Amino acid sequence: HESGQRVCVSCVGVDAQYRSDEVYRFCKPRWPLVRAMKGMGESPRERRERTEAKTIVGRPSNKGNRYRCNLFPVETDAAKDRIMARLRIIAPGPGYRHFNDGLDPEWFEQMASEKKMRLTHGFIVYWAWRKVRERNEAWDLSVGNLATLYSMGEPTIKGLGTEVVKLMVKVDPAVAAAPPAPKPPPMMRRPRGWVNRYKGY
């Protein structure tokens, strides 16, 4: 951080839509730091009949994959709605989206790679996001980043403001560059039980 403090990775989300088994095998031993996520779409009828706002990330489940890896279902349309609402905020403040000066025009083109369109399926009319250009990695990554944040839970989201305030405190660069102190070795406990007493422990 510009204050000199180290910023650690709190959580990593990996898209399990492609090569799912490899993602599950990678994420399983690294839980909960690394989390598998997969976009779950709705049918046109479900979209039309839903009356309440959809949650961005559902509860994780380890069913349906042989690695028993926890998988977070992501409602991609809800995430895209939230991102677009924030992009419409033009004044810095809550929800405002900040951009790095090093981003090129292609990145912003990718952020505008999808539009929400009014579609029909038989007699059902519904709204859904559709691609209007081939390259959309920046848009997809924004959805994945938001979903990863929401997978950490509401308390973490509400505490982001406090974490930002803590990062603003400047520190000595020498202190920030110093490696973390090593953890002490675990204490060896004396074995107990009648078998060990018999052996003379």
PDB file of C-alpha atoms in Angstrom:
ATOM      1  CA  HIS A   1       0.000   0.000   0.000  1.00  0.00           C
ATOM      2  CA  GLU A   2       1.152   3.603  -0.538  1.00  0.00           C
ATOM      3  CA  SER A   3       1.360   3.921   3.254  1.00  0.00           C
ATOM      4  CA  GLY A   4       4.152   1.319   3.278  1.00  0.00           C
ATOM      5  CA  GLN A   5       2.056  -1.475   4.754  1.00  0.00           C
ATOM      6  CA  ARG A   6       1.947  -4.932   3.269  1.00  0.00           C
ATOM      7  CA  VAL A   7      -1.377  -6.005   1.769  1.00  0.00           C
ATOM      8  CA  CYS A   8      -1.928  -9.750   1.998  1.00  0.00           C
ATOM      9  CA  VAL A   9      -4.220 -11.900  -0.115  1.00  0.00           C
ATOM     10  CA  SER A  10      -7.377 -12.673   1.849  1.00  0.00           C
ATOM     11  CA  CYS A  11      -9.146 -14.916  -0.631  1.00  0.00           C
ATOM     12  CA  VAL A  12      -8.764 -16.287  -4.171  1.00  0.00           C
ATOM     13  CA  GLY A  13     -11.626 -17.377  -6.413  1.00  0.00           C
ATOM     14  CA  VAL A  14     -11.076 -19.851  -9.265  1.00  0.00           C
ATOM     15  CA  ASP A  15     -13.642 -20.313 -12.034  1.00  0.00           C
ATOM     16  CA  ALA A  16     -14.630 -23.995 -12.144  1.00  0.00           C
ATOM     17  CA  GLN A  17     -16.643 -23.692 -15.350  1.00  0.00           C
ATOM     18  CA  TYR A  18     -13.655 -24.864 -17.424  1.00  0.00           C
ATOM     19  CA  ARG A  19     -11.671 -28.010 -16.534  1.00  0.00           C
ATOM     20  CA  SER A  20     -13.700 -28.451 -13.378  1.00  0.00           C
ATOM     21  CA  ASP A  21     -11.858 -31.505 -12.050  1.00  0.00           C
ATOM     22  CA  GLU A  22      -8.498 -29.743 -12.228  1.00  0.00           C
ATOM     23  CA  VAL A  23      -9.942 -26.744 -10.371  1.00  0.00           C
ATOM     24  CA  TYR A  24     -11.455 -28.958  -7.660  1.00  0.00           C
ATOM     25  CA  ARG A  25      -8.171 -30.831  -7.217  1.00  0.00           C
ATOM     26  CA  PHE A  26      -6.279 -27.534  -6.913  1.00  0.00           C
ATOM     27  CA  CYS A  27      -8.710 -25.792  -4.549  1.00  0.00           C
ATOM     28  CA  LYS A  28      -9.472 -28.671  -2.170  1.00  0.00           C
ATOM     29  CA  PRO A  29      -6.172 -28.662  -0.186  1.00  0.00           C
ATOM     30  CA  ARG A  30      -6.039 -24.847  -0.204  1.00  0.00           C
ATOM     31  CA  TRP A  31      -9.473 -24.227   1.317  1.00  0.00           C
ATOM     32  CA  PRO A  32     -10.603 -21.675   2.533  1.00  0.00           C
ATOM     33  CA  LEU A  33      -7.986 -19.331   1.028  1.00  0.00           C
ATOM     34  CA  VAL A  34      -8.595 -20.647  -2.500  1.00  0.00           C
ATOM     35  CA  ARG A  35     -12.234 -21.238  -3.460  1.00  0.00           C
ATOM     36  CA  ALA A  36     -13.869 -22.883  -6.460  1.00  0.00           C
ATOM     37  CA  MET A  37     -16.728 -20.905  -8.024  1.00  0.00           C
ATOM     38  CA  LYS A  38     -19.115 -21.563 -10.894  1.00  0.00           C
ATOM     39  CA  GLY A  39     -21.714 -19.393 -12.564  1.00  0.00           C
ATOM     40  CA  MET A  40     -25.255 -20.716 -12.301  1.00  0.00           C
ATOM     41  CA  GLY A  41     -27.790 -19.413 -14.816  1.00  0.00           C
ATOM     42  CA  GLU A  42     -31.567 -19.320 -14.589  1.00  0.00           C
ATOM     43  CA  SER A  43     -34.070 -20.530 -17.129  1.00  0.00           C
ATOM     44  CA  PRO A  44     -36.264 -17.895 -18.843  1.00  0.00           C
ATOM     45  CA  ARG A  45     -39.250 -19.014 -16.743  1.00  0.00           C
ATOM     46  CA  GLU A  46     -37.272 -18.697 -13.494  1.00  0.00           C
ATOM     47  CA  ARG A  47     -36.132 -15.214 -14.485  1.00  0.00           C
ATOM     48  CA  ARG A  48     -39.677 -14.096 -15.198  1.00  0.00           C
ATOM     49  CA  GLU A  49     -41.223 -15.598 -12.063  1.00  0.00           C
ATOM     50  CA  ARG A  50     -38.559 -14.393  -9.634  1.00  0.00           C
ATOM     51  CA  THR A  51     -39.885 -11.432  -7.649  1.00  0.00           C
ATOM     52  CA  GLU A  52     -36.982 -10.757  -5.251  1.00  0.00           C
ATOM     53  CA  ALA A  53     -33.378  -9.760  -5.855  1.00  0.00           C
ATOM     54  CA  LYS A  54     -31.067 -12.694  -6.402  1.00  0.00           C
ATOM     55  CA  THR A  55     -28.082 -13.138  -4.083  1.00  0.00           C
ATOM     56  CA  ILE A  56     -24.725 -12.899  -5.824  1.00  0.00           C
ATOM     57  CA  VAL A  57     -23.183 -15.962  -4.140  1.00  0.00           C
ATOM     58  CA  GLY A  58     -25.003 -18.929  -2.663  1.00  0.00           C
ATOM     59  CA  ARG A  59     -23.949 -21.364   0.033  1.00  0.00           C
ATOM     60  CA  PRO A  60     -21.039 -23.637  -0.864  1.00  0.00           C
ATOM     61  CA  SER A  61     -21.628 -27.335  -1.417  1.00  0.00           C
ATOM     62  CA  ASN A  62     -19.224 -30.234  -1.895  1.00  0.00           C
ATOM     63  CA  LYS A  63     -21.758 -32.486  -3.574  1.00  0.00           C
ATOM     64  CA  GLY A  64     -21.501 -33.433  -7.211  1.00  0.00           C
ATOM     65  CA  ASN A  65     -17.696 -33.655  -7.514  1.00  0.00           C
ATOM     66  CA  ARG A  66     -15.475 -36.586  -6.646  1.00  0.00           C
ATOM     67  CA  TYR A  67     -12.957 -34.414  -4.792  1.00  0.00           C
ATOM     68  CA  ARG A  68     -15.614 -33.222  -2.317  1.00  0.00           C
ATOM     69  CA  CYS A  69     -14.427 -29.675  -2.927  1.00  0.00           C
ATOM     70  CA  ASN A  70     -16.637 -26.836  -1.694  1.00  0.00           C
ATOM     71  CA  LEU A  71     -18.130 -25.037  -4.689  1.00  0.00           C
ATOM     72  CA  PHE A  72     -19.727 -21.596  -4.509  1.00  0.00           C
ATOM     73  CA  PRO A  73     -22.643 -21.045  -6.938  1.00  0.00           C
ATOM     74  CA  VAL A  74     -22.496 -17.564  -8.488  1.00  0.00           C
ATOM     75  CA  GLU A  75     -25.528 -15.787  -9.891  1.00  0.00           C
ATOM     76  CA  THR A  76     -23.667 -13.979 -12.655  1.00  0.00           C
ATOM     77  CA  ASP A  77     -26.566 -11.765 -13.745  1.00  0.00           C
ATOM     78  CA  ALA A  78     -26.959 -10.402 -10.209  1.00  0.00           C
ATOM     79  CA  ALA A  79     -23.216  -9.704 -10.036  1.00  0.00           C
ATOM     80  CA  LYS A  80     -23.285  -7.937 -13.411  1.00  0.00           C
ATOM     81  CA  ASP A  81     -26.236  -5.805 -12.307  1.00  0.00           C
ATOM     82  CA  ARG A  82     -24.301  -4.746  -9.201  1.00  0.00           C
ATOM     83  CA  ILE A  83     -21.159  -3.888 -11.179  1.00  0.00           C
ATOM     84  CA  MET A  84     -23.083  -1.861 -13.760  1.00  0.00           C
ATOM     85  CA  ALA A  85     -24.872   0.046 -10.998  1.00  0.00           C
ATOM     86  CA  ARG A  86     -21.501   0.992  -9.521  1.00  0.00           C
ATOM     87  CA  LEU A  87     -20.095   2.016 -12.896  1.00  0.00           C
ATOM     88  CA  ARG A  88     -22.937   4.542 -13.161  1.00  0.00           C
ATOM     89  CA  ILE A  89     -21.724   6.334  -9.999  1.00  0.00           C
ATOM     90  CA  ILE A  90     -19.722   9.321 -11.251  1.00  0.00           C
ATOM     91  CA  ALA A  91     -18.658  10.916  -7.947  1.00  0.00           C
ATOM     92  CA  PRO A  92     -16.152   9.313  -5.513  1.00  0.00           C
ATOM     93  CA  GLY A  93     -17.888   7.855  -2.492  1.00  0.00           C
ATOM     94  CA  PRO A  94     -19.588   4.609  -1.413  1.00  0.00           C
ATOM     95  CA  GLY A  95     -19.740   2.165  -4.322  1.00  0.00           C
ATOM     96  CA  TYR A  96     -17.645   4.334  -6.641  1.00  0.00           C
ATOM     97  CA  ARG A  97     -15.344   2.340  -8.931  1.00  0.00           C
ATOM     98  CA  HIS A  98     -11.697   3.477  -8.990  1.00  0.00           C
ATOM     99  CA  PHE A  99      -9.484   2.669 -11.996  1.00  0.00           C
ATOM    100  CA  ASN A 100      -5.733   2.361 -12.300  1.00  0.00           C
ATOM    101  CA  ASP A 101      -3.986   4.898 -14.555  1.00  0.00           C
ATOM    102  CA  GLY A 102      -2.191   2.086 -16.376  1.00  0.00           C
ATOM    103  CA  LEU A 103      -5.341   0.521 -17.873  1.00  0.00           C
ATOM    104  CA  ASP A 104      -5.444   0.689 -21.660  1.00  0.00           C
ATOM    105  CA  PRO A 105      -8.476   1.383 -23.922  1.00  0.00           C
ATOM    106  CA  GLU A 106      -8.870  -2.345 -24.658  1.00  0.00           C
ATOM    107  CA  TRP A 107      -9.571  -2.992 -20.966  1.00  0.00           C
ATOM    108  CA  PHE A 108     -12.438  -0.522 -20.971  1.00  0.00           C
ATOM    109  CA  GLU A 109     -13.748  -1.984 -24.232  1.00  0.00           C
ATOM    110  CA  GLN A 110     -13.869  -5.351 -22.501  1.00  0.00           C
ATOM    111  CA  MET A 111     -15.771  -3.816 -19.582  1.00  0.00           C
ATOM    112  CA  ALA A 112     -18.425  -2.759 -22.119  1.00  0.00           C
ATOM    113  CA  SER A 113     -18.474  -6.156 -23.847  1.00  0.00           C
ATOM    114  CA  GLU A 114     -21.950  -7.164 -22.653  1.00  0.00           C
ATOM    115  CA  LYS A 115     -25.385  -5.555 -22.668  1.00  0.00           C
ATOM    116  CA  LYS A 116     -28.561  -6.393 -20.822  1.00  0.00           C
ATOM    117  CA  MET A 117     -31.127  -7.257 -23.466  1.00  0.00           C
ATOM    118  CA  ARG A 118     -34.850  -7.925 -23.550  1.00  0.00           C
ATOM    119  CA  LEU A 119     -35.280 -11.449 -24.894  1.00  0.00           C
ATOM    120  CA  THR A 120     -38.161 -13.807 -25.590  1.00  0.00           C
ATOM    121  CA  HIS A 121     -38.445 -17.559 -25.183  1.00  0.00           C
ATOM    122  CA  GLY A 122     -41.755 -18.659 -26.633  1.00  0.00           C
ATOM    123  CA  PHE A 123     -44.307 -16.536 -24.788  1.00  0.00           C
ATOM    124  CA  ILE A 124     -41.857 -15.692 -21.974  1.00  0.00           C
ATOM    125  CA  VAL A 125     -40.219 -12.249 -21.975  1.00  0.00           C
ATOM    126  CA  TYR A 126     -37.137 -11.800 -19.781  1.00  0.00           C
ATOM    127  CA  TRP A 127     -33.915  -9.766 -19.417  1.00  0.00           C
ATOM    128  CA  ALA A 128     -30.424 -11.254 -19.647  1.00  0.00           C
ATOM    129  CA  TRP A 129     -26.824 -10.171 -20.280  1.00  0.00           C
ATOM    130  CA  ARG A 130     -25.420 -11.008 -23.716  1.00  0.00           C
ATOM    131  CA  LYS A 131     -22.000 -10.457 -25.327  1.00  0.00           C
ATOM    132  CA  VAL A 132     -21.647  -7.772 -27.990  1.00  0.00           C
ATOM    133  CA  ARG A 133     -17.916  -8.393 -28.614  1.00  0.00           C
ATOM    134  CA  GLU A 134     -15.672 -11.443 -28.409  1.00  0.00           C
ATOM    135  CA  ARG A 135     -13.055 -10.375 -25.824  1.00  0.00           C
ATOM    136  CA  ASN A 136     -14.560  -9.810 -22.381  1.00  0.00           C
ATOM    137  CA  GLU A 137     -11.902 -10.922 -19.887  1.00  0.00           C
ATOM    138  CA  ALA A 138     -11.971  -7.666 -17.896  1.00  0.00           C
ATOM    139  CA  TRP A 139     -15.737  -7.944 -17.472  1.00  0.00           C
ATOM    140  CA  ASP A 140     -15.543 -11.607 -16.451  1.00  0.00           C
ATOM    141  CA  LEU A 141     -12.769 -10.907 -13.956  1.00  0.00           C
ATOM    142  CA  SER A 142     -14.795  -8.098 -12.396  1.00  0.00           C
ATOM    143  CA  VAL A 143     -17.670 -10.527 -11.903  1.00  0.00           C
ATOM    144  CA  GLY A 144     -15.330 -13.124 -10.413  1.00  0.00           C
ATOM    145  CA  ASN A 145     -13.691 -10.617  -8.071  1.00  0.00           C
ATOM    146  CA  LEU A 146     -17.048  -9.394  -6.776  1.00  0.00           C
ATOM    147  CA  ALA A 147     -18.276 -12.962  -6.280  1.00  0.00           C
ATOM    148  CA  THR A 148     -15.093 -13.876  -4.394  1.00  0.00           C
ATOM    149  CA  LEU A 149     -15.595 -10.904  -2.090  1.00  0.00           C
ATOM    150  CA  TYR A 150     -19.206 -11.872  -1.376  1.00  0.00           C
ATOM    151  CA  SER A 151     -18.169 -15.471  -0.685  1.00  0.00           C
ATOM    152  CA  MET A 152     -16.281 -14.154   2.361  1.00  0.00           C
ATOM    153  CA  GLY A 153     -19.537 -13.123   4.030  1.00  0.00           C
ATOM    154  CA  GLU A 154     -21.360  -9.989   5.076  1.00  0.00           C
ATOM    155  CA  PRO A 155     -19.166  -9.224   8.152  1.00  0.00           C
ATOM    156  CA  THR A 156     -16.076  -9.040   5.919  1.00  0.00           C
ATOM    157  CA  ILE A 157     -17.823  -6.722   3.464  1.00  0.00           C
ATOM    158  CA  LYS A 158     -19.039  -4.415   6.226  1.00  0.00           C
ATOM    159  CA  GLY A 159     -15.542  -4.306   7.726  1.00  0.00           C
ATOM    160  CA  LEU A 160     -13.820  -3.145   4.531  1.00  0.00           C
ATOM    161  CA  GLY A 161     -14.050   0.507   5.586  1.00  0.00           C
ATOM    162  CA  THR A 162     -12.244  -0.238   8.834  1.00  0.00           C
ATOM    163  CA  GLU A 163      -9.529  -2.150   6.976  1.00  0.00           C
ATOM    164  CA  VAL A 164      -8.983   0.778   4.609  1.00  0.00           C
ATOM    165  CA  VAL A 165      -8.543   3.158   7.555  1.00  0.00           C
ATOM    166  CA  LYS A 166      -5.949   0.818   9.060  1.00  0.00           C
ATOM    167  CA  LEU A 167      -4.001   0.748   5.787  1.00  0.00           C
ATOM    168  CA  MET A 168      -3.794   4.542   5.699  1.00  0.00           C
ATOM    169  CA  VAL A 169      -1.468   4.575   8.726  1.00  0.00           C
ATOM    170  CA  LYS A 170       2.059   5.126   7.420  1.00  0.00           C
ATOM    171  CA  VAL A 171       4.804   2.792   8.596  1.00  0.00           C
ATOM    172  CA  ASP A 172       8.595   2.787   8.435  1.00  0.00           C
ATOM    173  CA  PRO A 173       9.681   1.202   5.099  1.00  0.00           C
ATOM    174  CA  ALA A 174      12.330  -0.840   6.912  1.00  0.00           C
ATOM    175  CA  VAL A 175       9.671  -2.312   9.197  1.00  0.00           C
ATOM    176  CA  ALA A 176       7.353  -3.050   6.259  1.00  0.00           C
ATOM    177  CA  ALA A 177      10.151  -4.809   4.329  1.00  0.00           C
ATOM    178  CA  ALA A 178      11.160  -6.989   7.271  1.00  0.00           C
ATOM    179  CA  PRO A 179      10.008 -10.626   6.956  1.00  0.00           C
ATOM    180  CA  PRO A 180       7.391 -11.799   9.442  1.00  0.00           C
ATOM    181  CA  ALA A 181       8.700 -13.312  12.668  1.00  0.00           C
ATOM    182  CA  PRO A 182       8.962 -17.114  12.506  1.00  0.00           C
ATOM    183  CA  LYS A 183       6.431 -19.098  14.495  1.00  0.00           C
ATOM    184  CA  PRO A 184       7.803 -20.926  17.561  1.00  0.00           C
ATOM    185  CA  PRO A 185       8.032 -24.723  17.225  1.00  0.00           C
ATOM    186  CA  PRO A 186       5.126 -26.652  18.719  1.00  0.00           C
ATOM    187  CA  MET A 187       5.602 -27.896  22.281  1.00  0.00           C
ATOM    188  CA  MET A 188       6.204 -31.613  22.603  1.00  0.00           C
ATOM    189  CA  ARG A 189       3.685 -33.135  24.974  1.00  0.00           C
ATOM    190  CA  ARG A 190       4.599 -36.023  27.189  1.00  0.00           C
ATOM    191  CA  PRO A 191       2.717 -39.168  26.087  1.00  0.00           C
ATOM    192  CA  ARG A 192       0.060 -40.388  28.462  1.00  0.00           C
ATOM    193  CA  GLY A 193      -1.854 -43.610  29.023  1.00  0.00           C
ATOM    194  CA  TRP A 194      -1.235 -46.936  30.682  1.00  0.00           C
ATOM    195  CA  VAL A 195       0.798 -48.241  27.711  1.00  0.00           C
ATOM    196  CA  ASN A 196       3.307 -45.402  28.043  1.00  0.00           C
ATOM    197  CA  ARG A 197       3.497 -45.866  31.827  1.00  0.00           C
ATOM    198  CA  TYR A 198       4.347 -49.511  31.214  1.00  0.00           C
ATOM    199  CA  LYS A 199       7.144 -48.454  28.829  1.00  0.00           C
ATOM    200  CA  GLY A 200       8.615 -46.211  31.506  1.00  0.00           C
ATOM    201  CA  TYR A 201       7.637 -42.766  30.130  1.00  0.00           C
TER     202      TYR A 201
END
